[in-house]
Structures are given as structure tokens and as C-alpha cells.
Coordinates of C-alpha atoms in Angstrom, one line a residue:
X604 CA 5.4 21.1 45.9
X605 CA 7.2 21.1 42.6
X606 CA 6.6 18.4 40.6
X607 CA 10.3 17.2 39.3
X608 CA 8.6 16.0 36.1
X609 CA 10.3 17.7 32.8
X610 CA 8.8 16.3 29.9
X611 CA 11.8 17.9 27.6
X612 CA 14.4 15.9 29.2
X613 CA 12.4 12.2 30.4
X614 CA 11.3 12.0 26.8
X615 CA 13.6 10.4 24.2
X616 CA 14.9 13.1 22.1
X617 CA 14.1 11.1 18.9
X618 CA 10.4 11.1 19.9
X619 CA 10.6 15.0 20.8
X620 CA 11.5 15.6 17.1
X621 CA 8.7 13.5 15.4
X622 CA 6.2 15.5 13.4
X623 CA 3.0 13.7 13.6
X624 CA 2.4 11.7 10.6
X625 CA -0.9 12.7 8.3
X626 CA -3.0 10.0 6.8
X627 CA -5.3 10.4 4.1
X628 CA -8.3 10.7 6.6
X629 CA -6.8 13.8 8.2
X630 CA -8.2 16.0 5.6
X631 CA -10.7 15.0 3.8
X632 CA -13.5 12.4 5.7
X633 CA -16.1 9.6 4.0
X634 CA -18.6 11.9 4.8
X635 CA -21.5 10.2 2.2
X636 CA -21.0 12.5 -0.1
X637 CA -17.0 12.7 -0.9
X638 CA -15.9 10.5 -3.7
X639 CA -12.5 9.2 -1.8
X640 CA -9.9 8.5 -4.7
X641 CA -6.8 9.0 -2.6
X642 CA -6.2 5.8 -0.2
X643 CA -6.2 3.0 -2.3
X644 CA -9.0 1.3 -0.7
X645 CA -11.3 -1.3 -2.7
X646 CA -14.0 0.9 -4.2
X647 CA -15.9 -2.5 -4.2
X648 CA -16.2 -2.4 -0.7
X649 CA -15.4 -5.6 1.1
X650 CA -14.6 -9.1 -0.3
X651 CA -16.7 -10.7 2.4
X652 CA -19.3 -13.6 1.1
X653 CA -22.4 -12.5 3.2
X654 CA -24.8 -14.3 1.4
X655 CA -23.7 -17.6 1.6
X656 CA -22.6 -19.9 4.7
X657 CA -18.8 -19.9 3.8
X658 CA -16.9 -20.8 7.0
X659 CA -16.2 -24.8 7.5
X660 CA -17.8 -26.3 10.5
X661 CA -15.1 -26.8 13.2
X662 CA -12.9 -23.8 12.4
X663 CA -11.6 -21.7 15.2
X664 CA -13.9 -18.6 16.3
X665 CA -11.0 -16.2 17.3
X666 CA -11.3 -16.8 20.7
X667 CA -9.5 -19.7 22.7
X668 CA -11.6 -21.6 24.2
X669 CA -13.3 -23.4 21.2
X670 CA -14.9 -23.2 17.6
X671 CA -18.0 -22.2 16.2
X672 CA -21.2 -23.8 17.1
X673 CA -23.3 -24.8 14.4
X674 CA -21.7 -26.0 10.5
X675 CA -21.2 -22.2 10.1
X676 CA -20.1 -19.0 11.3
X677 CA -22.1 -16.0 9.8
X678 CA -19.9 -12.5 9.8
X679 CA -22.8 -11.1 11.5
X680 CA -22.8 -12.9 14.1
X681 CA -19.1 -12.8 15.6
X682 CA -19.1 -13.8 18.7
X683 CA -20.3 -11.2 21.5
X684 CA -20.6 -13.7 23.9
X685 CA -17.3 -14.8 23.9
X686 CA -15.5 -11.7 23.8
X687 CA -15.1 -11.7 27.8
X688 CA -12.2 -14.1 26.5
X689 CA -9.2 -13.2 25.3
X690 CA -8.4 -14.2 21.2
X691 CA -5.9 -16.7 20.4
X692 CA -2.8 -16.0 20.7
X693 CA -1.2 -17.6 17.5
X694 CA -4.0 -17.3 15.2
X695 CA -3.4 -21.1 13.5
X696 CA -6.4 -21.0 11.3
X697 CA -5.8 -17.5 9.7
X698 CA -2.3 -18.3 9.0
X699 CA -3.6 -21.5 7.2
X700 CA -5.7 -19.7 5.0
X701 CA -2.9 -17.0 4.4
X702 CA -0.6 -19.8 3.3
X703 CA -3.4 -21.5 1.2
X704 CA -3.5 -18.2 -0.7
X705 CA 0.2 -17.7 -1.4
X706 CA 1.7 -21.6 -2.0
X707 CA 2.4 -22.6 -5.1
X708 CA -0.1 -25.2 -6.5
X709 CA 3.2 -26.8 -8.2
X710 CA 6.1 -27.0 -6.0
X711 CA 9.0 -28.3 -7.3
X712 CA 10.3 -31.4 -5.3
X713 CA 12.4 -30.2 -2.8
X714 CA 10.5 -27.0 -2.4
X715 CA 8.5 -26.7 1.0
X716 CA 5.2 -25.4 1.1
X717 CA 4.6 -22.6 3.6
X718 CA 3.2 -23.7 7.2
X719 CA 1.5 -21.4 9.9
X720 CA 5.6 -21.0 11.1
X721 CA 6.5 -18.8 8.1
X722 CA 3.5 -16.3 9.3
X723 CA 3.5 -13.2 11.8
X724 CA 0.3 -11.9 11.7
X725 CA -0.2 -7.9 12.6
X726 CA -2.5 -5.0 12.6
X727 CA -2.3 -4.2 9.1
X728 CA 1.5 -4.2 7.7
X729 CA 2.7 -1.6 9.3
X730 CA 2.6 -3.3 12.7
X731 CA 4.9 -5.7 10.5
X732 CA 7.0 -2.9 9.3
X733 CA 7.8 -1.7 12.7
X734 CA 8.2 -5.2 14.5
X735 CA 11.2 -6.4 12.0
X736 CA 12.8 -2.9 12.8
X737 CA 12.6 -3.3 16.0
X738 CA 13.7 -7.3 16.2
X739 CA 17.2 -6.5 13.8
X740 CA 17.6 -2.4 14.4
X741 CA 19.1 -1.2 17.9
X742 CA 18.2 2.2 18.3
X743 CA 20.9 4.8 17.5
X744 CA 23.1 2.9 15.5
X745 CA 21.5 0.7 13.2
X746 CA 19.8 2.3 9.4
X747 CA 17.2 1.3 7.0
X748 CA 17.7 1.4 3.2
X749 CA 14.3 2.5 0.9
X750 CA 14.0 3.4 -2.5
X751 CA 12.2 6.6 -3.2
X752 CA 9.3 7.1 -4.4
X753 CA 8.0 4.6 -1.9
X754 CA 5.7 4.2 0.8
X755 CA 6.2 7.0 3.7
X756 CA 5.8 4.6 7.0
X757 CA 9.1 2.3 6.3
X758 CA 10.5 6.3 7.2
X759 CA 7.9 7.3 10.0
X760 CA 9.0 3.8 11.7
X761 CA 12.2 4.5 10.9
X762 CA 12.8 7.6 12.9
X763 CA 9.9 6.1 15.8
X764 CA 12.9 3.5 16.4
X765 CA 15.7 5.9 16.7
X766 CA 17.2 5.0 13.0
X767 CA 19.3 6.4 10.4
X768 CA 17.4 6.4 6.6
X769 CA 19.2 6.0 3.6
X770 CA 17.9 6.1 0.5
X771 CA 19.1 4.8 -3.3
X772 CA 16.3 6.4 -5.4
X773 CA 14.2 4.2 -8.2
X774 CA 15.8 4.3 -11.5
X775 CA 13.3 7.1 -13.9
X776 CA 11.5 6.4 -16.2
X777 CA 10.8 3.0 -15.4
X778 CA 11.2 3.5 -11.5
X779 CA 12.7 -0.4 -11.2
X780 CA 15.3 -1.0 -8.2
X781 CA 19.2 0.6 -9.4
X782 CA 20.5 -2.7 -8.4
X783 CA 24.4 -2.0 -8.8
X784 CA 23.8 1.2 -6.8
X785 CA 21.7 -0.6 -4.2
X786 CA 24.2 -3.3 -4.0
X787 CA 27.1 -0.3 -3.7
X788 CA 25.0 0.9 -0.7
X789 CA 25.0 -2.4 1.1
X790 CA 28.7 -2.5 0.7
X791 CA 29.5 0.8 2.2
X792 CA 27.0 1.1 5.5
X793 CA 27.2 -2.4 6.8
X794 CA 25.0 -0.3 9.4
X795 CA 22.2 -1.0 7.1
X796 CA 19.8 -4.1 8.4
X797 CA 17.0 -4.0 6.6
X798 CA 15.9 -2.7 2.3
X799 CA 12.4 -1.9 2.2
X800 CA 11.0 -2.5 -1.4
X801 CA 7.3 -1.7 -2.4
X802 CA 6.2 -4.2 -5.2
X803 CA 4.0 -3.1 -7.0
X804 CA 5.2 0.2 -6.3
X805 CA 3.3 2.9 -3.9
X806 CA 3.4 5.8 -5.7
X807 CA 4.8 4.1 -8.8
X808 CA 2.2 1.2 -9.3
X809 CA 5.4 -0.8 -10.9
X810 CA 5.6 -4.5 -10.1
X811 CA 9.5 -5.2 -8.8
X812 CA 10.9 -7.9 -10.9
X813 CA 11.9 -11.2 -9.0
X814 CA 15.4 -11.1 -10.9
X815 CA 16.2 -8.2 -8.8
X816 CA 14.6 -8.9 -5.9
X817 CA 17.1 -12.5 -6.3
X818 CA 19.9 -9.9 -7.5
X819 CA 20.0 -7.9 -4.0
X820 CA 19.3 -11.6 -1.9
X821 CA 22.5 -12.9 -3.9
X822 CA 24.9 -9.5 -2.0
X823 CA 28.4 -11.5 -0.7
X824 CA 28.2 -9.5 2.4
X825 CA 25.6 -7.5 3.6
X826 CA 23.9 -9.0 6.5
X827 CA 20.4 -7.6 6.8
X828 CA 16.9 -8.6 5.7
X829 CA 14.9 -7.5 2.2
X830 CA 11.6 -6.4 2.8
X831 CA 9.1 -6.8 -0.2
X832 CA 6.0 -5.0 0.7
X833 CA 3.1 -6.7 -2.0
X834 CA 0.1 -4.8 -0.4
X835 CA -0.7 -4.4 -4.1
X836 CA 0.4 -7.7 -5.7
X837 CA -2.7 -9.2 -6.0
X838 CA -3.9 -6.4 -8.7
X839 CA -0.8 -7.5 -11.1
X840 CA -3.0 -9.9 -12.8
X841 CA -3.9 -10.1 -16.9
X842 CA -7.4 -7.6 -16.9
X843 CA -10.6 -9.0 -18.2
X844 CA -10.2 -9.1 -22.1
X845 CA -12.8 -6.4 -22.6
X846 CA -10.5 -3.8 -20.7
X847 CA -8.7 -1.5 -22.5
X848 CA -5.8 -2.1 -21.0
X849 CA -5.4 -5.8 -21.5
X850 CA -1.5 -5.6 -22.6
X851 CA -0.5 -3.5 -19.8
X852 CA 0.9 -5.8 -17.2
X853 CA 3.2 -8.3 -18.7
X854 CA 4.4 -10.5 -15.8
X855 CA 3.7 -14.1 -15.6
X856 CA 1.4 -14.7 -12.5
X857 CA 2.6 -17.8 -10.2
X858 CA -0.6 -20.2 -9.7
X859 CA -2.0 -20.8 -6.6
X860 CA -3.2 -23.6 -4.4
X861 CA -6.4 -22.1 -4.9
X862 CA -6.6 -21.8 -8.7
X863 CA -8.9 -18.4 -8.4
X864 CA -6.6 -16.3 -6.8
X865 CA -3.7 -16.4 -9.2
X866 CA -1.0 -13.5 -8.7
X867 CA 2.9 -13.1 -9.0
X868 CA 3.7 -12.9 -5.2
X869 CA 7.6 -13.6 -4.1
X870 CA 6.5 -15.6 -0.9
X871 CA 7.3 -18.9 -2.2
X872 CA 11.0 -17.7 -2.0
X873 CA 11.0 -17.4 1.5
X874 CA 11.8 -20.6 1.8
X875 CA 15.3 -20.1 -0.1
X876 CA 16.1 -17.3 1.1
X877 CA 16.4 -16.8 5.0
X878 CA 16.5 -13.3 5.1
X879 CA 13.6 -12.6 2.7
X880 CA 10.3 -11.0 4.3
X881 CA 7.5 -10.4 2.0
X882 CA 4.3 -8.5 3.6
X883 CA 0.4 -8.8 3.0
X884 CA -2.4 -7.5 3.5
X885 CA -6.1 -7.8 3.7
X886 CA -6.6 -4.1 3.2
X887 CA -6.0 -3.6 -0.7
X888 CA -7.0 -6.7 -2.7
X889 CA -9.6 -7.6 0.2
X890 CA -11.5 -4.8 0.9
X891 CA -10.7 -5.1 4.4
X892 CA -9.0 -1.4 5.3
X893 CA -10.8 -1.3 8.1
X894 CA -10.3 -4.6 9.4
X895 CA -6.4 -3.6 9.8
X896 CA -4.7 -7.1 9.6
X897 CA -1.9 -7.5 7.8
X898 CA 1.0 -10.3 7.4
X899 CA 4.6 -11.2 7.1
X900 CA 5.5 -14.5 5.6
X901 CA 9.2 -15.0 5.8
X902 CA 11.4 -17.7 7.5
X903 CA 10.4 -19.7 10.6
X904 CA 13.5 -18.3 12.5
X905 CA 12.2 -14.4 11.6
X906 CA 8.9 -15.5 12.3
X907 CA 9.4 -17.0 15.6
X908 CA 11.7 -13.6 16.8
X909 CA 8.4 -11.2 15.3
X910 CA 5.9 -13.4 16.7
X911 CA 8.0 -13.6 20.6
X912 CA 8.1 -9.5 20.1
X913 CA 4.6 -8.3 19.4
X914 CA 1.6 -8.0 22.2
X915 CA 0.1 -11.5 22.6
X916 CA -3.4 -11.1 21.5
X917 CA -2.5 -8.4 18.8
X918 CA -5.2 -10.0 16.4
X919 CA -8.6 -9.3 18.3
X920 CA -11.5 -12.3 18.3
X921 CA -14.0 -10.0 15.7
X922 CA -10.8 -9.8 13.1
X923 CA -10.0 -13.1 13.1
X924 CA -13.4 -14.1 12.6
X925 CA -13.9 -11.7 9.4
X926 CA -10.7 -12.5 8.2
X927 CA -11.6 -16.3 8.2
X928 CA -14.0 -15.6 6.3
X929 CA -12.6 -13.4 3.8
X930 CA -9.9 -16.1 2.8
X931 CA -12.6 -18.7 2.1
X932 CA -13.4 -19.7 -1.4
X933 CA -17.2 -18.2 -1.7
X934 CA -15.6 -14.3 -0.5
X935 CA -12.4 -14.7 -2.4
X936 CA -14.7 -15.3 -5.2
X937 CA -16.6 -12.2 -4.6
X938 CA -13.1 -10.5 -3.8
X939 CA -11.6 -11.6 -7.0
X940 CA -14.8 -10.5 -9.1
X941 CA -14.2 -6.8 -7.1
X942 CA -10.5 -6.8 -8.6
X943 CA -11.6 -7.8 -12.2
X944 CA -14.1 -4.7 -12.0
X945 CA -11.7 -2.2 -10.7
X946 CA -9.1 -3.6 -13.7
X947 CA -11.8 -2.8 -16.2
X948 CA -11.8 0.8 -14.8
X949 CA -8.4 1.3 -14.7
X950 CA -8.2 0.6 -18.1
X951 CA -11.0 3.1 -18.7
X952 CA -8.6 5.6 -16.9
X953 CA -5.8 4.9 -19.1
X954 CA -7.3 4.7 -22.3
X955 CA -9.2 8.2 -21.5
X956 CA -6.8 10.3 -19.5
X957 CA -4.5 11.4 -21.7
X958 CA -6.9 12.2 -24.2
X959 CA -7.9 15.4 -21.9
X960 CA -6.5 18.3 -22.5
X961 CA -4.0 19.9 -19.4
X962 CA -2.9 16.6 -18.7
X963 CA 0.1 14.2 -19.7
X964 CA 1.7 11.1 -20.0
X965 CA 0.6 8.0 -17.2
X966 CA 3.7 7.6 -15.0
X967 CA 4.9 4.4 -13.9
X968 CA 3.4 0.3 -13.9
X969 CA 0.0 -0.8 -14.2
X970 CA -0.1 -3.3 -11.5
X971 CA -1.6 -2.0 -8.4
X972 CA -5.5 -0.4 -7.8
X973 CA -3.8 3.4 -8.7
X974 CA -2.6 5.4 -11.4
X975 CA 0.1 8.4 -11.6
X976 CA -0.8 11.2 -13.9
X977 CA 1.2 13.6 -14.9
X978 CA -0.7 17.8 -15.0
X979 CA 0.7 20.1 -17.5
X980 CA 1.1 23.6 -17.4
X981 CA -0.5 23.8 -20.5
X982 CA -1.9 22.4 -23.8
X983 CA 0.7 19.3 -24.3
X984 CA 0.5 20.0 -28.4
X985 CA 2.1 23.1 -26.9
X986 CA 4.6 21.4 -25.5
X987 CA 3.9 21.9 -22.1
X988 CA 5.4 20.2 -19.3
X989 CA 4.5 18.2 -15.9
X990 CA 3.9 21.4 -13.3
X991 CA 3.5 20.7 -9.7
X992 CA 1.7 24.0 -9.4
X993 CA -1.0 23.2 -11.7
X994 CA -0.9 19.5 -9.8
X995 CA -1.6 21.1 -6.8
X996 CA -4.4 23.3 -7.9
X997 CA -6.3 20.7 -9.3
X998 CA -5.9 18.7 -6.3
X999 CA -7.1 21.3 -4.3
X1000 CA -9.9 22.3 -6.3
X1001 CA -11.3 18.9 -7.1
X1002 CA -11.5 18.4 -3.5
X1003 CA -12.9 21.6 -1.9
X1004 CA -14.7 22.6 -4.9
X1005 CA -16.2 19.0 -6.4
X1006 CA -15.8 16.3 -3.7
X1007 CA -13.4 14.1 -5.5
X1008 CA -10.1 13.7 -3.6
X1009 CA -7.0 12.4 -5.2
X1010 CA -3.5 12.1 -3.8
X1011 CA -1.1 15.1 -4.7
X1012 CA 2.5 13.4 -5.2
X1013 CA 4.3 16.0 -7.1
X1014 CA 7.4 16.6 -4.9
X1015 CA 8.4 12.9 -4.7
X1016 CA 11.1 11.8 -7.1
X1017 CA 10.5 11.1 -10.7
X1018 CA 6.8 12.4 -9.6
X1019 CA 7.1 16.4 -10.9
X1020 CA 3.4 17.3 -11.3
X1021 CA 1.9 14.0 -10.9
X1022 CA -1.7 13.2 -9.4
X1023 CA -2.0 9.7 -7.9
X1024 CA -5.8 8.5 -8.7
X1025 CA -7.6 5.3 -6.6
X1026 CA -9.6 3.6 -9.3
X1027 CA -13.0 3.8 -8.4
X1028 CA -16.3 2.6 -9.1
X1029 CA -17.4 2.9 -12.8
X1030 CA -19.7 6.0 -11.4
X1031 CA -16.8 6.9 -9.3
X1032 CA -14.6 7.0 -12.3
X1033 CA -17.0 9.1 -14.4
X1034 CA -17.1 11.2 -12.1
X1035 CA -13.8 11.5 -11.5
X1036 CA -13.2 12.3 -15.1
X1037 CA -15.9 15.0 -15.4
X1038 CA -14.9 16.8 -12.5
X1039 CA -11.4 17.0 -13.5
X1040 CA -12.1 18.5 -17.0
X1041 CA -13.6 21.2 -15.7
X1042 CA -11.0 21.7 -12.8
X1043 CA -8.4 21.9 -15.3
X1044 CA -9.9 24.5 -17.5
X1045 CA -10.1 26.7 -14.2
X1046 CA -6.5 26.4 -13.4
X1047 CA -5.2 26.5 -16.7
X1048 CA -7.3 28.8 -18.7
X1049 CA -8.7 26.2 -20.8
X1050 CA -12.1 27.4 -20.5
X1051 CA -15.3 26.1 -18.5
X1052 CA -14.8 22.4 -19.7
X1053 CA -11.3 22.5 -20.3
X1054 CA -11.7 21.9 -24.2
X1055 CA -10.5 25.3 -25.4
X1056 CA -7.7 26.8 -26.3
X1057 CA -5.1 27.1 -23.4
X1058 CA -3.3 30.2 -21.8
X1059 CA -1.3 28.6 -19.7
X1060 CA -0.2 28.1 -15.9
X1061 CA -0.2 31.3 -14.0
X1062 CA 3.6 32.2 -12.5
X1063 CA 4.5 31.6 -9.2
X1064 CA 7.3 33.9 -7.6
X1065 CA 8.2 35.3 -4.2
X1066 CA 6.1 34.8 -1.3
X1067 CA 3.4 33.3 -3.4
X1068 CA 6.3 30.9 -4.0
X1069 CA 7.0 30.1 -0.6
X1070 CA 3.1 29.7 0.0
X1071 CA 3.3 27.0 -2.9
X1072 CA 6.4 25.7 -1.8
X1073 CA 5.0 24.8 1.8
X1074 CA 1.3 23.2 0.7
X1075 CA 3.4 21.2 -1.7
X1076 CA 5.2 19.5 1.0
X1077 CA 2.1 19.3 3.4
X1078 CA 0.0 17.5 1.1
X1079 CA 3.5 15.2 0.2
X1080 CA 3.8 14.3 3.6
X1081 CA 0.4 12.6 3.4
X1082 CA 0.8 8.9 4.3
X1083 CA -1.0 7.1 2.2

């Protein structure tokens, strides 16, 4: 018999249309040998105190039904035994810590501190991302807002959940929110219900000022919730004072409840603002991409909705437990020493990038574990300008030819030609800066070590053109 089973018409029609997402593991793999510049993972590795007993006697395992026997919990010894149990469901503990790390250590007097209510917990942000869309979008009539260039999944989620996207770009150069046209947008689509902001930016590495973020909170009428995505925040800190780049981020960092983990996070406004979410994550700062756990601190009445909508043990036992650990003093230590070496590096990138020939100005903010380069089609004494051509050659090359992979982002707005480049490792990064000499005097004619004198970017036209045209926007779509 027939099976009366048609995929084409039981389906939702939104979900027939999605065009599977690519992540930055899709093409190139950490295959030992690959130096992996284009994910914006901690070069470091993790911030995870191995050495030393850091996890308090009598905190919660993960699991629950009990805590940790002994006065410690070692990382490398999570709890086999115990994972016939399921986890705990509401993660106190770990929302604790989280709140340790963002409260201010001086409140003013009618200020209230964050509590384990203002947390959802997730696996990594974008479970947050997709939860708040779900909780205030219904499907088919509702839209998001972003701000281009930003970070591809508040889209991807988007059109998963059956929703309109609209989209006010970032103002060029500076790439900071176009508050009176963002505010103009609100006005119109009262169909909006939620603005996703990236701060620091992802690709534009440009930390969102609060006065704008206060700006957009302060609309008459629009009834929807602001997103601030920090997944970078806590690299918007002053660099060493040997790094080269010690004058490059000029914000004010807000101090902490713990004093050594200082950065300029927006979560103490939460508890002004009712309708202000601002996500976190353990992936960036942490070292902990592979752990996937991510947070959103906002309001207890947005809390409570995310938290009665996820899965209820979303957070397994073996996460917990690591991320536990990483938020106690000895690993956010180690975490924080991991951050002050990457700053020294990316003040090494910025002080020698655009001192190689083929390549142009630095694009956007200094406050995230990234920079955006710009790649001429030429000498820039020449005059030359940012060519996503050239961009894309020297994407490709550097990562068939030489094992370095960076992020192509040359057909996002204000991003014509641009390279986005992980910091690495001080080895990483000399690599990096090697490698790319040379790649650039193959594409541009500079010669074997890119140091001569230039011929230019080869010409593009017809089907070549279309050829070029289509790997641009495959390696754009990259979500990363």
C-alpha cells in the first residue's frame, strides 16, 4: 500500500525553504596541523585551573541528588557515576557564579544586585537567541530588527521561527547603532519584537556604547525586547602596557564583584530596564567553545518565561561541573592571564599589518579577540582600494595552500575586501603574518614575498565574474 506520507506538504513551508547554515567547521577541520584563525575561539585553549583544587567543598556536582564528595571537585574527575541521574534542572550554583562575575562591586543604593532569577542558562547563546524568539515572536506575523554587519544566527533563527527580518544597517566608518533610524524603524513596524545588537561587534569588533543602547530602551512606544549579545565583552579591557595597542579601546570598564575580571558589560541595567536581555557566554573569553553554555541575564519576568520554555535538563551534569569550575577564582585567573596574552597579540597585528604591502586600513573597534583587514587590489601608495577579489584569493590560498584559515567577510556591509583574523597564539600570529606576505605577492603580483613592486589585481569579467560572485557569497554565508 501507498504510503499517504508527502514530505512537501506535512513539512512547514518555512522549514522547506531553509538552506542549511555553514559553520566555520564545515570547511576547514582542527586537523593538528591547520592554524584555525577563523572562529574566534581562545587560542589559549581553556581557562580551566587544572592544577590546583579550585571548586569549594559543598558545591553542587551537576547532578540532583547531592554535591561533591571530598573538599574538592577535580575537572577530571566529573562524575561518571552519577550520570545514570538526570542534572539539575535550574542550575543554582552556575547562575551564582555567572552573577558573581557580572554585579557591580559598587551598587548604588537602590540598585539590586543580580540573583540566580535574572539567569537562563543555554547551550551556548544561541539556544538563548532562539528561546527569546520563540517566547515573544508568533510565527508568521511577528519580525526581528538586526543591524548589519552582525552575527548571522539572530537571521538563521529568524527564518527557523517563521519570522520577518528587518534590518537598519550600522552607521560606516565607525559601524555604531544609527539610533534615529533605528528608532524610525521601531515606530513604523510595531510588528517588530525584538533588536538584536552585537557588542562588541561580530564582524565589526566595535564595543556598542551604553548611551545608545539607553537611547533605543528610552523608545515612547515600541513594545519589544533589546538584545545585547556581549559574547566578546570581556576582551574590551585596557591591554597590558607593553602592547602596542594600549590606546586602542577607550571605554571605561565597570568593576566587578570579583575585582579580576573587570569589563564594561550592560547587565547591571537589567535591572532598570525590563525589557533589556544581555547574552553571555563561556565560549570566547573562557575558552570553553566546546563546552557550549551560554547565558541570558535579563529580568526575572523574561527569565522565568525562557526558563518555563527550554528542555528541562538543557545544561548536562559534565557542563555544569566544568563550568563551575571555570568561574572560580584560581581558572578565571588563568582565563584572565589567556585574555591579556591574546591583547598583546592583537596589538602585534595592528601595529604590523598595515605595514605589509597589498593590504589596507584595520576596519572597525578593537574590543573583541578579532580584527578586520581591509586587502587592496594593489600597492596602497598606489592608491589602491579594498577588493573583495583579492580578499577572496587570499583567503583561499592561505587556507588550501598554507594551513592558516581566516574568515572571508567581504560582501557584508561596510566590509568591501575585508579579512576577519582570530588572534592567535604569538606562534600562531607569526605565522599568520608570514604566510600572508607571501599569499599576497601571488595574488597581486607583488612578487614571492610580497615586497616588490605591484602589478595589480587581475580583472574579473563574465562568467569568471559569476564564478567570483557565487564563492563570495558561499564563504559570506559562513556562520561564525
Amino acid at each position: 500500500m501507498k504510503s499517504a506520507f508527502n514530505l512537501e506538504t506535512c513539512a512547514r513551508p518555512n522549514i522547506l525553504k531553509l538552506q542549511p547554515y555553514r559553520c566555520a567547521r564545515d570547511d576547514y577541520e582542527d586537523n593538528g596541523t591547520n592554524i584555525l584563525l577563523d572562529a574566534n575561539e581562545n587560542a589559549y585553549g581553556p581557562g580551566l585551573d587544572l592544577s590546583a583544587k579550585s571548586i569549594p567543598k559543598g558545591v553542587s556536582n551537576g547532578t540532583s541528588n547531592g554535591t561533591i564528595n571530598g573538599d574538592y571537585y577535580l575537572s577530571s574527575d566529573v562524575n561518571i557515576e552519577g550520570l545514570n541521574r538526570y542534572p539539575d534542572p535550574h542550575q543554582i550554583e552556575l547562575k551564582k557564579l555567572i552573577c558573581n562575575l557580572r554585579n557591580p562591586s559598587s551598587p548604588s543604593p537602590n540598585q539590586p544586585l543580580l540573583d540566580p532569577s535574572n539567569l537562563f542558562v543555554g547551550v551556548g547563546s544561541d539556544e538563548a537567541i532562539d528561546t527569546l524568539m520563540r517566547v515573544f515572536c508568533p510565527p508568521g506575523r511577528s519580525s526581528i530588527l538586526v543591524c548589519p554587519p552582525t552575527y548571522g544566527m539572530y537571521t538563521v533563527s529568524a527564518h527557523v521561527n517563521d519570522l520577518s527580518v528587518l534590518s537598519v544597517p550600522l552607521l560606516t566608518p565607525s559601524f555604531a547603532p544609527d539610533i534615529p533610524a533605528i528608532t524610525a524603524t521601531l515606530t513604523a513596524n510595531p510588528s517588530i519584537k525584538i533588536l538584536y545588537l552585537c557588542s562588541p561587534g561580530n564582524p565589526t569588533g566595535a564595543l556598542i556604547p551604553r548611551s545608545a543602547v539607553e537611547a533605543i530602551l528610552a523608545h515612547p512606544t515600541w513594545n519589544g525586547v533589546l538584545v545585547v549579545d556581549e559574547a566578546y565583552v570581556d576582551f574590551a579591557v585596557p591591554p597590558p602596557s607593553s602592547s602596542p595597542d594600549s590606546d586602542s579601546t577607550s571605554h571605561t570598564t565597570t568593576s566587578l564583584t570579583n575585582p579580576s575580571w573587570p569589563c564594561p558589560s550592560l547587565a547591571p541595567l537589567v535591572s532598570s530596564h525590563p525589557n533589556l536581555v544581555v547574552l553571555g557566554t563561556l565560549s570566547k573569553a573562557h575558552g570553553l567553545a566546546g563546552l557550549r553554555l551560554g547565558y541570558a541575564i535579563t529580568s526575572p519576568p523574561i527569565a522565568s518565561l525562557m526558563n518555563a520554555l527550554k528542555a528541562p535538563y538543557n545544561i548536562s551534569a559534565p557542563t555544569s561541573a566544568l563550568a563551575i569550575r571555570a568561574l572560580q577564582p584560581p581558572s578565571l585567573a588563568l582565563a584572565r592571564k589567556h585574555i591579556q596574552a591574546l591583547l598583546v597579540q592583537r596589538g602585534r597585528l595592528v601595529e604590523e599589518l598595515p605595514r605589509i604591502p597589498g593590504l589596507g586600513r584595520i576596519k572597525g573597534g578593537l574590543d573583541a579577540n578579532f580584527v578586520m583587514v581591509e586587502v587592496l587590489d594593489g600597492l596602497r601608495e598606489e592608491g589602491r582600494t579594498a577588493c573583495n577579489v583579492c580578499a577572496l584569493g587570499v583567503y583561499e590560498r592561505l587556507a588550501a595552500g598554507r594551513g592558516v584559515v581566516v574568515r572571508f567577510r567581504g560582501k557584508e556591509h561596510g566590509c568591501e575586501g575585508c579579512l576577519r583574523v582570530t588572534i592567535g597564539t604569538e606562534a600562531e600570529v607569526g605565522v599568520f603574518l608570514r604566510e600572508i606576505r607571501g599569499v599576497l605577492g601571488e595574488v597581486l603580483g607583488l612578487g614571492g614575498e610580497g615586497l616588490n613592486e605591484g602589478k595589480g589585481a587581475r580583472k574579473v569579467n563574465g562568467k569568471d565574474r559569476e564564478e567570483e560572485e557565487r564563492r563570495e557569497v558561499q564563504e559570506s554565508e559562513v556562520v561564525a
